[in-house]
């Protein structure tokens, strides 16, 4: 079942979620989940790691790692991105280094 961190919430510490997490609040710590969604009011200081997808509409200072990263027009991101697919909407504010990963197969290591 997906988790939601509401707008008026401030958390310090790392979060591990087995499913999806949507964040509207403030997090100081790393977040790991199958899918991480940071809404427009979300503000994260820490690394984000997701198996499938990271979608950013708010502010993140930290590294992002996922198969797919989508930076919405309202995104403000500072950090390193590691991904297979990257989507950046016009208007996103970025200070990033980006690394595109290859798909790993039995015969082909990353």
PDB file of C-alpha atoms in Angstrom:
ATOM      1  CA  UNK A   1       0.000   0.000   0.000  1.00  0.00           C
ATOM      2  CA  UNK A   2       1.444   3.417  -0.952  1.00  0.00           C
ATOM      3  CA  UNK A   3       2.519   5.869   1.755  1.00  0.00           C
ATOM      4  CA  UNK A   4       1.943   9.630   1.813  1.00  0.00           C
ATOM      5  CA  UNK A   5       3.880  12.277   3.745  1.00  0.00           C
ATOM      6  CA  UNK A   6       1.567  15.295   4.037  1.00  0.00           C
ATOM      7  CA  UNK A   7       2.454  18.952   3.501  1.00  0.00           C
ATOM      8  CA  UNK A   8       2.642  19.948   7.194  1.00  0.00           C
ATOM      9  CA  UNK A   9       4.966  17.057   8.092  1.00  0.00           C
ATOM     10  CA  UNK A  10       8.709  17.371   8.742  1.00  0.00           C
ATOM     11  CA  UNK A  11      10.739  14.193   9.250  1.00  0.00           C
ATOM     12  CA  UNK A  12      14.395  13.648  10.074  1.00  0.00           C
ATOM     13  CA  UNK A  13      15.801  10.214   9.299  1.00  0.00           C
ATOM     14  CA  UNK A  14      15.844   7.657   6.524  1.00  0.00           C
ATOM     15  CA  UNK A  15      12.665   6.175   5.035  1.00  0.00           C
ATOM     16  CA  UNK A  16      12.385   2.724   3.462  1.00  0.00           C
ATOM     17  CA  UNK A  17       9.068   1.881   1.777  1.00  0.00           C
ATOM     18  CA  UNK A  18       8.402  -1.410  -0.044  1.00  0.00           C
ATOM     19  CA  UNK A  19       5.806   0.125  -2.380  1.00  0.00           C
ATOM     20  CA  UNK A  20       5.304   3.723  -3.490  1.00  0.00           C
ATOM     21  CA  UNK A  21       5.732   6.899  -1.438  1.00  0.00           C
ATOM     22  CA  UNK A  22       4.410  10.379  -2.210  1.00  0.00           C
ATOM     23  CA  UNK A  23       5.952  13.292  -0.329  1.00  0.00           C
ATOM     24  CA  UNK A  24       4.457  16.762   0.131  1.00  0.00           C
ATOM     25  CA  UNK A  25       6.337  17.536   3.349  1.00  0.00           C
ATOM     26  CA  UNK A  26       9.947  18.100   4.359  1.00  0.00           C
ATOM     27  CA  UNK A  27      12.355  15.178   4.712  1.00  0.00           C
ATOM     28  CA  UNK A  28      15.930  15.357   5.975  1.00  0.00           C
ATOM     29  CA  UNK A  29      17.267  11.911   5.175  1.00  0.00           C
ATOM     30  CA  UNK A  30      17.416   9.293   2.447  1.00  0.00           C
ATOM     31  CA  UNK A  31      14.300   7.772   0.867  1.00  0.00           C
ATOM     32  CA  UNK A  32      14.191   4.320  -0.723  1.00  0.00           C
ATOM     33  CA  UNK A  33      11.083   2.793  -2.328  1.00  0.00           C
ATOM     34  CA  UNK A  34       9.811   1.101  -5.462  1.00  0.00           C
ATOM     35  CA  UNK A  35       8.506   4.511  -6.613  1.00  0.00           C
ATOM     36  CA  UNK A  36       9.169   7.969  -5.121  1.00  0.00           C
ATOM     37  CA  UNK A  37       6.995  10.970  -5.993  1.00  0.00           C
ATOM     38  CA  UNK A  38       7.905  14.410  -4.653  1.00  0.00           C
ATOM     39  CA  UNK A  39       5.007  16.813  -5.157  1.00  0.00           C
ATOM     40  CA  UNK A  40       5.379  20.558  -5.699  1.00  0.00           C
ATOM     41  CA  UNK A  41       5.516  21.358  -1.963  1.00  0.00           C
ATOM     42  CA  UNK A  42       7.912  18.504  -1.159  1.00  0.00           C
ATOM     43  CA  UNK A  43      11.429  19.380  -0.022  1.00  0.00           C
ATOM     44  CA  UNK A  44      14.036  16.641   0.393  1.00  0.00           C
ATOM     45  CA  UNK A  45      17.600  16.890   1.641  1.00  0.00           C
ATOM     46  CA  UNK A  46      18.999  13.425   1.055  1.00  0.00           C
ATOM     47  CA  UNK A  47      19.336  10.739  -1.598  1.00  0.00           C
ATOM     48  CA  UNK A  48      16.367   9.178  -3.387  1.00  0.00           C
ATOM     49  CA  UNK A  49      16.537   5.575  -4.612  1.00  0.00           C
ATOM     50  CA  UNK A  50      13.664   3.885  -6.437  1.00  0.00           C
ATOM     51  CA  UNK A  51      13.472   0.597  -8.314  1.00  0.00           C
ATOM     52  CA  UNK A  52      11.074   1.853 -11.000  1.00  0.00           C
ATOM     53  CA  UNK A  53      10.419   5.591 -10.983  1.00  0.00           C
ATOM     54  CA  UNK A  54      11.262   8.908  -9.351  1.00  0.00           C
ATOM     55  CA  UNK A  55       9.081  11.909 -10.180  1.00  0.00           C
ATOM     56  CA  UNK A  56      10.085  15.318  -8.849  1.00  0.00           C
ATOM     57  CA  UNK A  57       7.830  18.374  -8.715  1.00  0.00           C
ATOM     58  CA  UNK A  58       9.386  19.929  -5.619  1.00  0.00           C
ATOM     59  CA  UNK A  59      12.909  20.532  -4.350  1.00  0.00           C
ATOM     60  CA  UNK A  60      15.621  17.895  -3.851  1.00  0.00           C
ATOM     61  CA  UNK A  61      19.206  18.343  -2.708  1.00  0.00           C
ATOM     62  CA  UNK A  62      20.848  14.937  -3.052  1.00  0.00           C
ATOM     63  CA  UNK A  63      21.492  12.105  -5.461  1.00  0.00           C
ATOM     64  CA  UNK A  64      18.721  10.332  -7.404  1.00  0.00           C
ATOM     65  CA  UNK A  65      18.920   6.750  -8.658  1.00  0.00           C
ATOM     66  CA  UNK A  66      16.157   4.930 -10.551  1.00  0.00           C
ATOM     67  CA  UNK A  67      15.366   3.259 -13.869  1.00  0.00           C
ATOM     68  CA  UNK A  68      13.236   6.299 -14.772  1.00  0.00           C
ATOM     69  CA  UNK A  69      13.524   9.871 -13.482  1.00  0.00           C
ATOM     70  CA  UNK A  70      10.976  12.542 -14.441  1.00  0.00           C
ATOM     71  CA  UNK A  71      11.705  16.158 -13.479  1.00  0.00           C
ATOM     72  CA  UNK A  72       8.543  18.273 -13.749  1.00  0.00           C
ATOM     73  CA  UNK A  73       8.577  21.963 -14.692  1.00  0.00           C
ATOM     74  CA  UNK A  74       8.412  22.963 -10.997  1.00  0.00           C
ATOM     75  CA  UNK A  75      11.369  20.730  -9.990  1.00  0.00           C
ATOM     76  CA  UNK A  76      14.485  22.166  -8.367  1.00  0.00           C
ATOM     77  CA  UNK A  77      17.211  19.520  -8.184  1.00  0.00           C
ATOM     78  CA  UNK A  78      20.833  19.683  -7.069  1.00  0.00           C
ATOM     79  CA  UNK A  79      22.806  16.426  -7.174  1.00  0.00           C
ATOM     80  CA  UNK A  80      23.839  13.417  -9.254  1.00  0.00           C
ATOM     81  CA  UNK A  81      21.322  11.458 -11.317  1.00  0.00           C
ATOM     82  CA  UNK A  82      21.736   7.770 -12.196  1.00  0.00           C
ATOM     83  CA  UNK A  83      19.062   6.436 -14.536  1.00  0.00           C
ATOM     84  CA  UNK A  84      18.118   4.484 -17.659  1.00  0.00           C
ATOM     85  CA  UNK A  85      15.482   6.994 -18.795  1.00  0.00           C
ATOM     86  CA  UNK A  86      15.408  10.719 -18.015  1.00  0.00           C
ATOM     87  CA  UNK A  87      12.554  13.139 -18.750  1.00  0.00           C
ATOM     88  CA  UNK A  88      13.043  16.853 -18.035  1.00  0.00           C
ATOM     89  CA  UNK A  89      10.115  19.228 -18.497  1.00  0.00           C
ATOM     90  CA  UNK A  90      10.756  22.800 -19.611  1.00  0.00           C
ATOM     91  CA  UNK A  91      11.222  25.070 -16.619  1.00  0.00           C
ATOM     92  CA  UNK A  92      12.933  22.583 -14.292  1.00  0.00           C
ATOM     93  CA  UNK A  93      15.844  24.164 -12.402  1.00  0.00           C
ATOM     94  CA  UNK A  94      18.839  21.843 -12.303  1.00  0.00           C
ATOM     95  CA  UNK A  95      22.384  21.698 -10.945  1.00  0.00           C
ATOM     96  CA  UNK A  96      23.140  18.084 -11.809  1.00  0.00           C
ATOM     97  CA  UNK A  97      25.549  15.505 -13.115  1.00  0.00           C
ATOM     98  CA  UNK A  98      23.775  12.745 -15.040  1.00  0.00           C
ATOM     99  CA  UNK A  99      24.783   9.142 -15.728  1.00  0.00           C
ATOM    100  CA  UNK A 100      22.705   6.974 -18.066  1.00  0.00           C
ATOM    101  CA  UNK A 101      22.865   3.309 -17.092  1.00  0.00           C
ATOM    102  CA  UNK A 102      22.608   0.438 -19.525  1.00  0.00           C
ATOM    103  CA  UNK A 103      20.172  -2.385 -18.988  1.00  0.00           C
ATOM    104  CA  UNK A 104      21.939  -5.283 -17.310  1.00  0.00           C
ATOM    105  CA  UNK A 105      21.604  -8.703 -18.929  1.00  0.00           C
ATOM    106  CA  UNK A 106      23.369 -11.958 -18.138  1.00  0.00           C
ATOM    107  CA  UNK A 107      25.893 -11.319 -20.904  1.00  0.00           C
ATOM    108  CA  UNK A 108      26.255  -7.554 -20.414  1.00  0.00           C
ATOM    109  CA  UNK A 109      27.355  -6.037 -17.116  1.00  0.00           C
ATOM    110  CA  UNK A 110      26.826  -2.326 -16.408  1.00  0.00           C
TER     111      UNK A 110
END
